[in-house]
Short mmCIF file of C-alpha atoms in Angstrom, two decimals:
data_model
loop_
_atom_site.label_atom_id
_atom_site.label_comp_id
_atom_site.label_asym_id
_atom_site.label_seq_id
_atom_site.Cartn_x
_atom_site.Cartn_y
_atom_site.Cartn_z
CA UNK Y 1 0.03 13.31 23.90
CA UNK Y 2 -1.74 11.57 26.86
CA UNK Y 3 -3.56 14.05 29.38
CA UNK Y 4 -0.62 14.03 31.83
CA UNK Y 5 0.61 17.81 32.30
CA UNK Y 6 2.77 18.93 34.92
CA UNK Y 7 3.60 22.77 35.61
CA UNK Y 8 7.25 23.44 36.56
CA UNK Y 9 7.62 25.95 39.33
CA UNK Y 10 10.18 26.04 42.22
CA UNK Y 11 13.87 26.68 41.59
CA UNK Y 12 14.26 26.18 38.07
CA UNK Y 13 11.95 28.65 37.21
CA UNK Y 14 13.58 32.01 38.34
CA UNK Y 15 16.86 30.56 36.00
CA UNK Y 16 14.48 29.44 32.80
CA UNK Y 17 13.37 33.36 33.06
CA UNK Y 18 16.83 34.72 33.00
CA UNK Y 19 17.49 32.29 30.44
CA UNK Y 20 14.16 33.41 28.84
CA UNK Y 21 15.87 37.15 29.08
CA UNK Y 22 19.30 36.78 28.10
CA UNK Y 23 18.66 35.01 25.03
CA UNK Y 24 15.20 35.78 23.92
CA UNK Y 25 15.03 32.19 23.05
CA UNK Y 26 15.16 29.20 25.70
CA UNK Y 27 13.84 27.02 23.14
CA UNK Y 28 17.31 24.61 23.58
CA UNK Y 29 18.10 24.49 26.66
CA UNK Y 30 13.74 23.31 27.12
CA UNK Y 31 15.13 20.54 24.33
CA UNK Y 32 17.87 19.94 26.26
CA UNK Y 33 15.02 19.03 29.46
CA UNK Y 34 13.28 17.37 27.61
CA UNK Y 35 15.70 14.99 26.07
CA UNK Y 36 16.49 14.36 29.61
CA UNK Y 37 13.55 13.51 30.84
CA UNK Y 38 12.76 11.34 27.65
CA UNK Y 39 15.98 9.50 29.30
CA UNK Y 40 14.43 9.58 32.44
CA UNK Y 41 11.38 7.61 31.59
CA UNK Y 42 12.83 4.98 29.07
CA UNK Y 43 15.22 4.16 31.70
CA UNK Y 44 12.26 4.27 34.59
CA UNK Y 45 10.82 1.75 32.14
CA UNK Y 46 13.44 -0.90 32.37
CA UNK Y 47 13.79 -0.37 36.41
CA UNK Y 48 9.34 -0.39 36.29
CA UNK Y 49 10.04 2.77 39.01
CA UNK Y 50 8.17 5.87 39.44
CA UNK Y 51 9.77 9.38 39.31
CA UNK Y 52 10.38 9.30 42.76
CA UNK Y 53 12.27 5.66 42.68
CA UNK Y 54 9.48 3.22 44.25
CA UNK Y 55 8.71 0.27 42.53
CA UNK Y 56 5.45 -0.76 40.49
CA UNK Y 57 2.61 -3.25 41.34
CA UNK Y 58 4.17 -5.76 38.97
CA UNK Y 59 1.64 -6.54 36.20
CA UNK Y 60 -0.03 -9.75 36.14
CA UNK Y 61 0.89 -10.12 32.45
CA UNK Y 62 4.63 -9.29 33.25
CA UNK Y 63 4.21 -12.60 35.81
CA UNK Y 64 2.48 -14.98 33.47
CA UNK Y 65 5.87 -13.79 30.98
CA UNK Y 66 8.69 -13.02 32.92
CA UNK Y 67 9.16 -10.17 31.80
CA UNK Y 68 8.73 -6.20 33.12
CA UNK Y 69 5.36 -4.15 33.72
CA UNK Y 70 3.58 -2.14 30.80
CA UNK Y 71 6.87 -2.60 28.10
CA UNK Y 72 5.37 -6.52 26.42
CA UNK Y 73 6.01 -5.01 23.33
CA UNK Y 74 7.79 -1.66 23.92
CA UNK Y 75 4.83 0.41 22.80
CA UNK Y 76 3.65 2.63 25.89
CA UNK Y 77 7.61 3.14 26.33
CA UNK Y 78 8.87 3.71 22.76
CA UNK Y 79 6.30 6.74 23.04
CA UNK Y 80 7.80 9.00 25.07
CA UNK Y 81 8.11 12.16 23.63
CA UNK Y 82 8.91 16.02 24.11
CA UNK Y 83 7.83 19.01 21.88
CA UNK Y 84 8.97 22.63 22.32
CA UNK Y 85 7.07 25.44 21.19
CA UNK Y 86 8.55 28.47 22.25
CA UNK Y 87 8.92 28.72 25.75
CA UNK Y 88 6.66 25.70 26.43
CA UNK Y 89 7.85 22.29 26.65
CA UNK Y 90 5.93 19.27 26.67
CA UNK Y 91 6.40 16.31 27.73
CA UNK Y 92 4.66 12.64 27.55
CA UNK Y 93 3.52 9.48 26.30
CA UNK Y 94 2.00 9.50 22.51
CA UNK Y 95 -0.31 6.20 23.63
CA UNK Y 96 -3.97 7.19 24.31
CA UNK Y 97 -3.72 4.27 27.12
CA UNK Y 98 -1.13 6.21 28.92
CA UNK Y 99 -3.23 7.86 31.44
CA UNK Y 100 -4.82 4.95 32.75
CA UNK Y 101 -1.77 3.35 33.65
CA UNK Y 102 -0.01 6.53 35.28
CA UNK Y 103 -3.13 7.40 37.21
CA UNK Y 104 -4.77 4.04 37.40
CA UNK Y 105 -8.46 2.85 37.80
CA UNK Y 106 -11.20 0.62 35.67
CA UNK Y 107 -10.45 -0.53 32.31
CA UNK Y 108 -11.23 -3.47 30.02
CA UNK Y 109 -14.46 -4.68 28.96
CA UNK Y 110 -17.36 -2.98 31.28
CA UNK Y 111 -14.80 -1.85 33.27
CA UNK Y 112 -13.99 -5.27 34.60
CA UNK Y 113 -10.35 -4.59 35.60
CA UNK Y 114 -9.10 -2.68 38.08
CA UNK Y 115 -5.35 -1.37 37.14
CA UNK Y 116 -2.98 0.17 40.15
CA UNK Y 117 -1.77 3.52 39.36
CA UNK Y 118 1.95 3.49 38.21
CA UNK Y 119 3.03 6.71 38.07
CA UNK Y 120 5.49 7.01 34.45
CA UNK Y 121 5.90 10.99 34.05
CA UNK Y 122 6.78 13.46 37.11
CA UNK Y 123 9.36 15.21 38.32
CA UNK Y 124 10.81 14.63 41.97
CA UNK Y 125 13.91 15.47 43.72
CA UNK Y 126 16.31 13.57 41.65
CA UNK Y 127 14.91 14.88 38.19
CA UNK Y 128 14.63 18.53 39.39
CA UNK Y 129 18.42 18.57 40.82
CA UNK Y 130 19.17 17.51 36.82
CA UNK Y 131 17.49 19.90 35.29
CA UNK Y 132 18.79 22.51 37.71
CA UNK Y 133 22.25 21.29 36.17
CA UNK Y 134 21.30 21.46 33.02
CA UNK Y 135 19.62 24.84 33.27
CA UNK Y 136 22.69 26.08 35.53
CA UNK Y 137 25.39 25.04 32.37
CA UNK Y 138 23.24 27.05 30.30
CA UNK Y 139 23.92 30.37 32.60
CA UNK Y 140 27.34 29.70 32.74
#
């Protein structure tokens, strides 16, 4: 996957333990996360936001075709992915380009162009209140 790692801490994490506990095995409710935030992104995608809901510097290329930013043919987006492995879960883009558009900065020949970060993986208010839901149907 790209180099884009993120570290969950905060409220879900206390729950994912007693999960963790009760079970000995949270590897499906981590599927279950990370089937939502595969969601999450593809949809993110189509709307060009980041995880927080602001829009992307549209791409040149997406002007010159009318279309959206980083999906001309599907490939960055039709690569997000999730693996769990015991009690980790990871989550990203299977495209080694991936990281240069999330984070941004000088690509192309000589490092000629110059591309705006547009953040594609992350999880802000709206994602963590989900997978407090899911994580809270699990306990139930």
């Amino acid at each position: 996957m790209a180099g884009v790692f993120i570290h969950i801490t905060g409220n879900a994490l206390p729950r994912l333990t007693q999960i963790a506990n009760t079970s000995g095995e949270p590897a499906d409710v981590l599927d279950d996360i990370g089937a939502f935030l595969d969601m999450d992104v593809t949809t993110r995608f189509l709307r060009e936001v980041t995880p927080e809901g602001r829009k992307w510097e549209q791409s040149q290329a997406a002007k010159d075709r009318g279309g959206l930013t980083l999906t001309d043919e599907r490939n960055l987006a039709g690569s997000v992915t999730h693996n769990v492995n015991g009690n980790t879960l990871e989550h990203g883009l299977g495209e080694k380009y991936a990281a240069i558009h999330h984070f941004g900065g000088e690509a192309g020949r000589n490092k000629s162009v110059t591309l705006p970060a547009r953040p594609i993986l992350g999880i802000a208010a709206v994602q963590e209140t989900e997978i407090n839901d899911i994580i809270a149907d699990w306990l139930i």
